[in-house]
JSON list of C-alpha atoms in Angstrom, two decimals:
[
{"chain": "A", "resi": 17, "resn": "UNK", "atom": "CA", "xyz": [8.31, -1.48, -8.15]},
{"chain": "A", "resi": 18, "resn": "UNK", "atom": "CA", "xyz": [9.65, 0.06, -11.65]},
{"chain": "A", "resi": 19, "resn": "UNK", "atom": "CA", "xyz": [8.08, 3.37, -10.79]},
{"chain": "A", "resi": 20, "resn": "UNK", "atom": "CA", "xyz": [10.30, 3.56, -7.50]},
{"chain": "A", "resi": 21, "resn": "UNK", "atom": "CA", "xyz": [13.39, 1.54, -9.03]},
{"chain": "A", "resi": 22, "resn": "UNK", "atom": "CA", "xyz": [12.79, -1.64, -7.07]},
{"chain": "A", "resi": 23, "resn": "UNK", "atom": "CA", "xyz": [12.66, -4.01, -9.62]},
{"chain": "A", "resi": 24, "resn": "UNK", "atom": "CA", "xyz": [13.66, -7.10, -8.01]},
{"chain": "A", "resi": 25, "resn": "UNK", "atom": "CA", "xyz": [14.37, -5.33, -4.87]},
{"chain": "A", "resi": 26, "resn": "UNK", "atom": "CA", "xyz": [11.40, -7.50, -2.70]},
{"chain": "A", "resi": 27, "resn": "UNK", "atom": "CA", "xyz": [13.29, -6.76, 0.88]},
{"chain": "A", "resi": 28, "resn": "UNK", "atom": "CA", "xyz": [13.06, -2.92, -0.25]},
{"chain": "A", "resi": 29, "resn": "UNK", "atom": "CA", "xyz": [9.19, -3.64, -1.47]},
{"chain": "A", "resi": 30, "resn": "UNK", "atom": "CA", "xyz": [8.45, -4.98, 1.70]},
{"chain": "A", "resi": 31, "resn": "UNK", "atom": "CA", "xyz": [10.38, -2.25, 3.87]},
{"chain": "A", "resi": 32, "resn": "UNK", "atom": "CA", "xyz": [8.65, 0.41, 1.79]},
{"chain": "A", "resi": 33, "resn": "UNK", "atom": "CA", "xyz": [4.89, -1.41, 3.07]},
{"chain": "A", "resi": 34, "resn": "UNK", "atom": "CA", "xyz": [5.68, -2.12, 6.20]},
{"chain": "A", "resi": 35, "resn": "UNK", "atom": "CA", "xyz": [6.88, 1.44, 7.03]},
{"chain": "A", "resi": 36, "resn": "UNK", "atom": "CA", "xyz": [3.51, 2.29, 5.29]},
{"chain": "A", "resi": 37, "resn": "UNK", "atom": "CA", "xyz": [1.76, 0.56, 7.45]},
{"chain": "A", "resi": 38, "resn": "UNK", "atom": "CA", "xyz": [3.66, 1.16, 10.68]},
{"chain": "A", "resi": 39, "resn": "UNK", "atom": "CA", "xyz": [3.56, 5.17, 9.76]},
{"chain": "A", "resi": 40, "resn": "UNK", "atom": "CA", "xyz": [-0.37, 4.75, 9.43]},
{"chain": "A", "resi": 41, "resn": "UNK", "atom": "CA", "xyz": [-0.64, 2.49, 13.20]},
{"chain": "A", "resi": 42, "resn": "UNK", "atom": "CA", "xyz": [1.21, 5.82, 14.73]},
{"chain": "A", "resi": 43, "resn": "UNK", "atom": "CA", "xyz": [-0.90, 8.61, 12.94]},
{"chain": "A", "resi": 44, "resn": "UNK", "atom": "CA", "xyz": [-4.27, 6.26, 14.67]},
{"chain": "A", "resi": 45, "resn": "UNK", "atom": "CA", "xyz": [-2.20, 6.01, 18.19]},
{"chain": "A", "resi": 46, "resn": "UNK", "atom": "CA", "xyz": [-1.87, 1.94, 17.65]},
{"chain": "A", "resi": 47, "resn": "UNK", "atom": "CA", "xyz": [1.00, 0.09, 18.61]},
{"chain": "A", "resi": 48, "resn": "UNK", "atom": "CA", "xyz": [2.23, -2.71, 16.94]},
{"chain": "A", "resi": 49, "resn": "UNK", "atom": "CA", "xyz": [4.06, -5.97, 16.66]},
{"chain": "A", "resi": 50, "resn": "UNK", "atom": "CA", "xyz": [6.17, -6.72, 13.90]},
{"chain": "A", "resi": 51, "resn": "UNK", "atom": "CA", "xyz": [8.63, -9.48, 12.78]},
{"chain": "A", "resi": 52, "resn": "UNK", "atom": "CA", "xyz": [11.91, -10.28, 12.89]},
{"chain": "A", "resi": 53, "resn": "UNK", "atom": "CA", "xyz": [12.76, -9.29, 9.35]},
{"chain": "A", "resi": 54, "resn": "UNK", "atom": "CA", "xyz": [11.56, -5.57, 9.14]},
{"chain": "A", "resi": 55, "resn": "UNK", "atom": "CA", "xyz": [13.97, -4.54, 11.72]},
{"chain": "A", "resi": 56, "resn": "UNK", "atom": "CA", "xyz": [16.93, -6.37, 9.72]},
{"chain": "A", "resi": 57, "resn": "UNK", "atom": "CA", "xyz": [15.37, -4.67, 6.83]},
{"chain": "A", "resi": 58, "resn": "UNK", "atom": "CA", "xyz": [15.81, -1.40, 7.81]},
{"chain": "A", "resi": 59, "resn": "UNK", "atom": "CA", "xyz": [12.13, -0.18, 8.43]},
{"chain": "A", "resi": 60, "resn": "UNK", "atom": "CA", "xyz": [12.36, 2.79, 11.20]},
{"chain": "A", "resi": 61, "resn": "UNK", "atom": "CA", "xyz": [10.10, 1.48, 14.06]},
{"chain": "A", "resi": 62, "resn": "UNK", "atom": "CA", "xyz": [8.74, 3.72, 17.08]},
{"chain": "A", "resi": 63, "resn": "UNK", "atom": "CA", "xyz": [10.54, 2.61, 20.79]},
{"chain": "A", "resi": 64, "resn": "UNK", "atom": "CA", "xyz": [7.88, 0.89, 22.06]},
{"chain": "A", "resi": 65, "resn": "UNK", "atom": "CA", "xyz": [7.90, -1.78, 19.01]},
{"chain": "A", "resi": 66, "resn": "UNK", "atom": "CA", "xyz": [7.43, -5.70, 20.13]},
{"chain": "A", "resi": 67, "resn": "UNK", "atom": "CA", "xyz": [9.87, -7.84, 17.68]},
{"chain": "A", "resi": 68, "resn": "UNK", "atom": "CA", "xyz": [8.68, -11.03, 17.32]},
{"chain": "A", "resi": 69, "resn": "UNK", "atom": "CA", "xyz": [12.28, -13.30, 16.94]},
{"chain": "A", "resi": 70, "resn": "UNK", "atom": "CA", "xyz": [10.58, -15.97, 14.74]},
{"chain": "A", "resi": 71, "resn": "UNK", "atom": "CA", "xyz": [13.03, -17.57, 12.26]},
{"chain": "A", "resi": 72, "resn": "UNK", "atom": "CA", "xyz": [15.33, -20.34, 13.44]},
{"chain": "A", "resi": 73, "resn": "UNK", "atom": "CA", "xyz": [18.36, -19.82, 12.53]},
{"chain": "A", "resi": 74, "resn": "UNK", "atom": "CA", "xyz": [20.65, -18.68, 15.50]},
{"chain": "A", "resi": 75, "resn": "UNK", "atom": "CA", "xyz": [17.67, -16.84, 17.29]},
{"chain": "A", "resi": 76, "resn": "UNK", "atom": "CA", "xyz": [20.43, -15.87, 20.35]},
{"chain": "A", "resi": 77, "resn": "UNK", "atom": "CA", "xyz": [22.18, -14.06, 17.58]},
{"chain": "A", "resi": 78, "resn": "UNK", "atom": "CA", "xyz": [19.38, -12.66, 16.58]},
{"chain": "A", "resi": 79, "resn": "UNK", "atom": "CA", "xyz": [17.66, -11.57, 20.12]},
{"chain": "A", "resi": 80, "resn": "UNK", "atom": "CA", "xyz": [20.94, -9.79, 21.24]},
{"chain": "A", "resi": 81, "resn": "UNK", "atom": "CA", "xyz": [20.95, -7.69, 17.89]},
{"chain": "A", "resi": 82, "resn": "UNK", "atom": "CA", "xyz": [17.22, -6.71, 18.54]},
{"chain": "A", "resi": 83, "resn": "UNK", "atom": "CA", "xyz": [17.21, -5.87, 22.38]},
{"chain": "A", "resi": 84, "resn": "UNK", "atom": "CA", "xyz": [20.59, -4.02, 21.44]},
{"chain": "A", "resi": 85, "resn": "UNK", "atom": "CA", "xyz": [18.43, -1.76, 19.10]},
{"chain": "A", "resi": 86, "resn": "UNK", "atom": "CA", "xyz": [16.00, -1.33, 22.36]},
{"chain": "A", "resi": 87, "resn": "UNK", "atom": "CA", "xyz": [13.23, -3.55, 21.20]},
{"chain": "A", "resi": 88, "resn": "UNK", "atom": "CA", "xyz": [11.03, -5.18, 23.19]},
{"chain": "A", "resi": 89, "resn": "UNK", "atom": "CA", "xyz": [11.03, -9.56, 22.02]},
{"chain": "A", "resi": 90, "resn": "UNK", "atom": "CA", "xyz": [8.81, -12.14, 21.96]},
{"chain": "A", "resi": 91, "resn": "UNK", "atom": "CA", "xyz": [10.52, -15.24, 21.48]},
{"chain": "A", "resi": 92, "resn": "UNK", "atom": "CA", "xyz": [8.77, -17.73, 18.83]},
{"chain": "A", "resi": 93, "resn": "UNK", "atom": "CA", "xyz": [12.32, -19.62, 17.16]},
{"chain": "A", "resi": 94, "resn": "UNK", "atom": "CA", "xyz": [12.71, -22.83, 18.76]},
{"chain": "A", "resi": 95, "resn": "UNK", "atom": "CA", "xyz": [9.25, -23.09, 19.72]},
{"chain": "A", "resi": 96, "resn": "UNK", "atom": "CA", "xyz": [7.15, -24.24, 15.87]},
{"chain": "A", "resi": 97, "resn": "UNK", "atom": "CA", "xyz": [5.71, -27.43, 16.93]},
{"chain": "A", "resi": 98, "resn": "UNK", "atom": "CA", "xyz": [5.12, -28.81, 13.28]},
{"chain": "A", "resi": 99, "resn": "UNK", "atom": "CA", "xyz": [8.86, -30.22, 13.44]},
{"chain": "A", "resi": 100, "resn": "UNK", "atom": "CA", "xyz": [8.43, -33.45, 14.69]},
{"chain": "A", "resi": 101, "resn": "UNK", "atom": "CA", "xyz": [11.20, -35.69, 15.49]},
{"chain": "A", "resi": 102, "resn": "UNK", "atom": "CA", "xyz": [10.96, -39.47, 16.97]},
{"chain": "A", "resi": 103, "resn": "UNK", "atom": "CA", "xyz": [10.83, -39.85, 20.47]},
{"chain": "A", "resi": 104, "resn": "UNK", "atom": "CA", "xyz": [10.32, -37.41, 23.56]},
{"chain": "A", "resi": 105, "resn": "UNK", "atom": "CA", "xyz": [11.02, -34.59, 21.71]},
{"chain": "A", "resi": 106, "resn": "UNK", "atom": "CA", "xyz": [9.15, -32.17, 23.92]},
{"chain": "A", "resi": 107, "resn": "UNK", "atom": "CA", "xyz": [12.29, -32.32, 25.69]},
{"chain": "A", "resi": 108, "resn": "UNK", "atom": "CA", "xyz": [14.61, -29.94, 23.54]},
{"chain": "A", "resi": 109, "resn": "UNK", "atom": "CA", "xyz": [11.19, -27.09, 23.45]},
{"chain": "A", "resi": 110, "resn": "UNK", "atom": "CA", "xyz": [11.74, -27.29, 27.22]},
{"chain": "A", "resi": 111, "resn": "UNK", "atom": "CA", "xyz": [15.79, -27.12, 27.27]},
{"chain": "A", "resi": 112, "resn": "UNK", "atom": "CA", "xyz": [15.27, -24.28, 25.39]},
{"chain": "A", "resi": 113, "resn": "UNK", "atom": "CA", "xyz": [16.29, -21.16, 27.79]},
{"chain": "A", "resi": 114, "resn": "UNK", "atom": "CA", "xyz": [15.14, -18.10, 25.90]},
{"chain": "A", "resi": 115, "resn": "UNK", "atom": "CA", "xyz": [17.38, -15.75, 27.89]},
{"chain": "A", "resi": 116, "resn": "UNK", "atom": "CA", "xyz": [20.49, -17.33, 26.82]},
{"chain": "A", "resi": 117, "resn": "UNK", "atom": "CA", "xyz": [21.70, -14.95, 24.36]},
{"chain": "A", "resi": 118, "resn": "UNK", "atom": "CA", "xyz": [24.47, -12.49, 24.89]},
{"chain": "A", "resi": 119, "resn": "UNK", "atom": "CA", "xyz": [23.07, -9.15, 26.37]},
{"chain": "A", "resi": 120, "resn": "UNK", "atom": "CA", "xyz": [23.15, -7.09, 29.42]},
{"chain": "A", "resi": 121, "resn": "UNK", "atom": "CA", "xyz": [20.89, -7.33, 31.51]},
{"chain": "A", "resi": 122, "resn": "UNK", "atom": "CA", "xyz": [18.72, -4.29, 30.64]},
{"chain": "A", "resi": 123, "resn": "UNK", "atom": "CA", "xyz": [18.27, -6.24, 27.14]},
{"chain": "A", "resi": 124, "resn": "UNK", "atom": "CA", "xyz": [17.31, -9.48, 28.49]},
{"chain": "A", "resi": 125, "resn": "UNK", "atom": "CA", "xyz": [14.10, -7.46, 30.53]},
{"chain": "A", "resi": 126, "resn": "UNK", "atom": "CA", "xyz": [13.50, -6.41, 27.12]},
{"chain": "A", "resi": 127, "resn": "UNK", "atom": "CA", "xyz": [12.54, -10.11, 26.45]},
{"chain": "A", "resi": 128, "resn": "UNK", "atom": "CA", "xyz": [8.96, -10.15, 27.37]},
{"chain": "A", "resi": 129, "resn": "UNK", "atom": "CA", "xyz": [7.60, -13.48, 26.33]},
{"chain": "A", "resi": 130, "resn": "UNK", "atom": "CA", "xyz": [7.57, -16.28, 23.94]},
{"chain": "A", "resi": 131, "resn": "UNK", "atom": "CA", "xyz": [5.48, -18.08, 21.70]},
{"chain": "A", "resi": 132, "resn": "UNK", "atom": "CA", "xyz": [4.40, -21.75, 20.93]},
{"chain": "A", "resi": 133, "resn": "UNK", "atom": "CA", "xyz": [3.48, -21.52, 16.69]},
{"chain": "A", "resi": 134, "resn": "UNK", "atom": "CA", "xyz": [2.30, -24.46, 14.85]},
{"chain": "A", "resi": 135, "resn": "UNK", "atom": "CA", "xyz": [1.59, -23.68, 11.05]},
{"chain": "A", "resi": 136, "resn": "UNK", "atom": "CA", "xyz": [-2.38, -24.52, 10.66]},
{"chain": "A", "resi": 137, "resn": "UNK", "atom": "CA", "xyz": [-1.56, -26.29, 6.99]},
{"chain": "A", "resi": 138, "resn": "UNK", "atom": "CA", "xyz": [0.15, -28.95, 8.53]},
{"chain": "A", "resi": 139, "resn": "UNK", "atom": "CA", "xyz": [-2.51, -30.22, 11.21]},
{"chain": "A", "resi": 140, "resn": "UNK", "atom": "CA", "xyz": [-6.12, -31.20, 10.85]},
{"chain": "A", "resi": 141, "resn": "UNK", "atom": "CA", "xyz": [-8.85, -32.83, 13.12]},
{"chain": "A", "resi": 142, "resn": "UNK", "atom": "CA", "xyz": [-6.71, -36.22, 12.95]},
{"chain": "A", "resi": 143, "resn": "UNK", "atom": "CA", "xyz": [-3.19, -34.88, 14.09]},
{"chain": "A", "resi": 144, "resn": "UNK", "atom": "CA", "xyz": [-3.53, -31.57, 16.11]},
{"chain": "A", "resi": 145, "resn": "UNK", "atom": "CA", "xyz": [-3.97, -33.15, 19.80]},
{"chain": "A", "resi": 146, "resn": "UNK", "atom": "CA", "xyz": [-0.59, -35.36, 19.36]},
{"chain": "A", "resi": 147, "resn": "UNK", "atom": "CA", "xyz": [1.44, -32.32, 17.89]},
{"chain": "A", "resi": 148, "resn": "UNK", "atom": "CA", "xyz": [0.35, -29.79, 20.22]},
{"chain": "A", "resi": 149, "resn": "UNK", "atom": "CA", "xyz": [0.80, -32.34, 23.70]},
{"chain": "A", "resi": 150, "resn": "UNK", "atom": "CA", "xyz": [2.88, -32.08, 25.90]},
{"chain": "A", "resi": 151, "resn": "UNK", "atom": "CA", "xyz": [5.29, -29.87, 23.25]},
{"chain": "A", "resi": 152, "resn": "UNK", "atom": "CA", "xyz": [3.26, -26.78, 24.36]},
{"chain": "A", "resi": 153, "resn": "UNK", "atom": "CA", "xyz": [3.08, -27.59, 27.96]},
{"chain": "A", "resi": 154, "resn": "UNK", "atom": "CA", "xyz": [6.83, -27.94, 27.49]},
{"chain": "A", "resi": 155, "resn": "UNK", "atom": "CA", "xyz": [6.78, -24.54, 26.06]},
{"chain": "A", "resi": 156, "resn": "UNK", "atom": "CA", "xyz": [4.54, -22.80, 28.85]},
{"chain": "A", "resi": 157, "resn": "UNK", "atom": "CA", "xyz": [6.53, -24.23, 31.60]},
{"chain": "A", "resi": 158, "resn": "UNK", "atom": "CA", "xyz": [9.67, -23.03, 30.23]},
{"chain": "A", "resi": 159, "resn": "UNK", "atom": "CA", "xyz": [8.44, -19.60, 29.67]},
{"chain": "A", "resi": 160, "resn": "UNK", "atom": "CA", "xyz": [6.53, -19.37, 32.80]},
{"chain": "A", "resi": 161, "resn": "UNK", "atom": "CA", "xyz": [9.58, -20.70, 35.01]},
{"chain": "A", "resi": 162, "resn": "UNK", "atom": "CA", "xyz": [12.85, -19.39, 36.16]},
{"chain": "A", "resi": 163, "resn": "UNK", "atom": "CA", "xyz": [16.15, -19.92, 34.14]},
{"chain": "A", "resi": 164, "resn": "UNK", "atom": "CA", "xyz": [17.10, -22.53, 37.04]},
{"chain": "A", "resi": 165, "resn": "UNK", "atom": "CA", "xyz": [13.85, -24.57, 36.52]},
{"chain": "A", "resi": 166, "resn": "UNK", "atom": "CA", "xyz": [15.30, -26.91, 34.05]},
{"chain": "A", "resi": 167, "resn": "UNK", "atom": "CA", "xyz": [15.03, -30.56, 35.06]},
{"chain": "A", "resi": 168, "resn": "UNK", "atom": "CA", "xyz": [13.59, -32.83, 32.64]},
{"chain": "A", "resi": 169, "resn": "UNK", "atom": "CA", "xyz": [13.65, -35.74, 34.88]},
{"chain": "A", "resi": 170, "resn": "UNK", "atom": "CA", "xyz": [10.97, -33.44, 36.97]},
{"chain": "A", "resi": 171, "resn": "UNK", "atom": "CA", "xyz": [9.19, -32.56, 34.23]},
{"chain": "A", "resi": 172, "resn": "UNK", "atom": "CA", "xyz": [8.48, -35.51, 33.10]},
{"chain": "A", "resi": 173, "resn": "UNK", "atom": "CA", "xyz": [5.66, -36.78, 34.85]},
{"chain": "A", "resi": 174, "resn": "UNK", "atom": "CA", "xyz": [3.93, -33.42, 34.57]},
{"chain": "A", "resi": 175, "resn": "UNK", "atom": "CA", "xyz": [4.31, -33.20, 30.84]},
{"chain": "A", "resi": 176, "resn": "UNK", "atom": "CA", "xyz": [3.16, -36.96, 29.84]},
{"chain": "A", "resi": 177, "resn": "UNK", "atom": "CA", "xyz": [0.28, -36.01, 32.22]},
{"chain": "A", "resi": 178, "resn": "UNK", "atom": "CA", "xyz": [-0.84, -33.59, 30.15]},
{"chain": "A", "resi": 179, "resn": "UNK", "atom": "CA", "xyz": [-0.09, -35.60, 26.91]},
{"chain": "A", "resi": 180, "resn": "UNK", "atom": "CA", "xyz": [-2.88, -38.00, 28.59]}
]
């Protein structure tokens, strides 16, 4: 980091790898799908770049800033199922509408999917089942479904059925 007057710099270390490794995936032909955080770092990324929106902290601010740039998205913000709350909280994964974000319409097709994420050191044999049900159904049925598919009432009985 000295030699290329980085010292302390780690959002310029990273952007300085991850255009490394993104200029290497294009020389081979690959494609690629990176975070969130190399785009707001400044890394130059081909067109056809997938962002994946993953941090949680205003992702609709976040999703309109990407798909303004042209990026593709995957959606993984409200979706990290290791944040448990009491009650039916499978509710708010499903309330979630991952197209509500200011854009125009060609930058909400850019949104092309979503993902369910549950961090692996917080789950074992004992746990997993009761965090992943029905908070990933919830997920998959709000992806899967139109914006106007929103009832929870009419969810319900589907989602405890797969909790069972």
């Amino acid at each position: 980091m000295a030699a290329h007057s980085m010292t302390g710099d780690y959002a310029k270390l990273e952007q300085v790898y991850i255009q490394q490794v993104i200029d290497i995936s294009e020389a081979i032909g690959f494609s690629y799908i990176v975070w969130q955080e190399v785009i707001d770092n400044g890394v130059k990324a081909k067109d056809d770049t997938v962002v994946e929106v993953w941090i949680n902290n205003h992702p609709e601010v976040e999703m309109a800033k990407v798909t303004a740039l042209g990026y593709r998205t995957i959606l993984a913000a409200p979706w990290y199922l290791e944040e448990l709350t009491v009650g039916e909280d499978w509710k708010k994964y499903y309330m979630y509408e991952p197209s509500n974000f200011n854009g125009t319409a060609t930058q909400k097709a850019l949104l092309i999917g979503g993902e369910a994420c549950l961090w692996g050191e917080y789950v074992d044999a004992t746990n997993i089942s009761p965090r992943l049900w029905p908070r990933a159904s919830a997920v998959a049925e709000r992806l899967w479904s139109q914006e106007t598919v929103n009832d929870v009432d009419a969810a319900t009985p589907r989602l405890h059925q797969h909790r069972c």
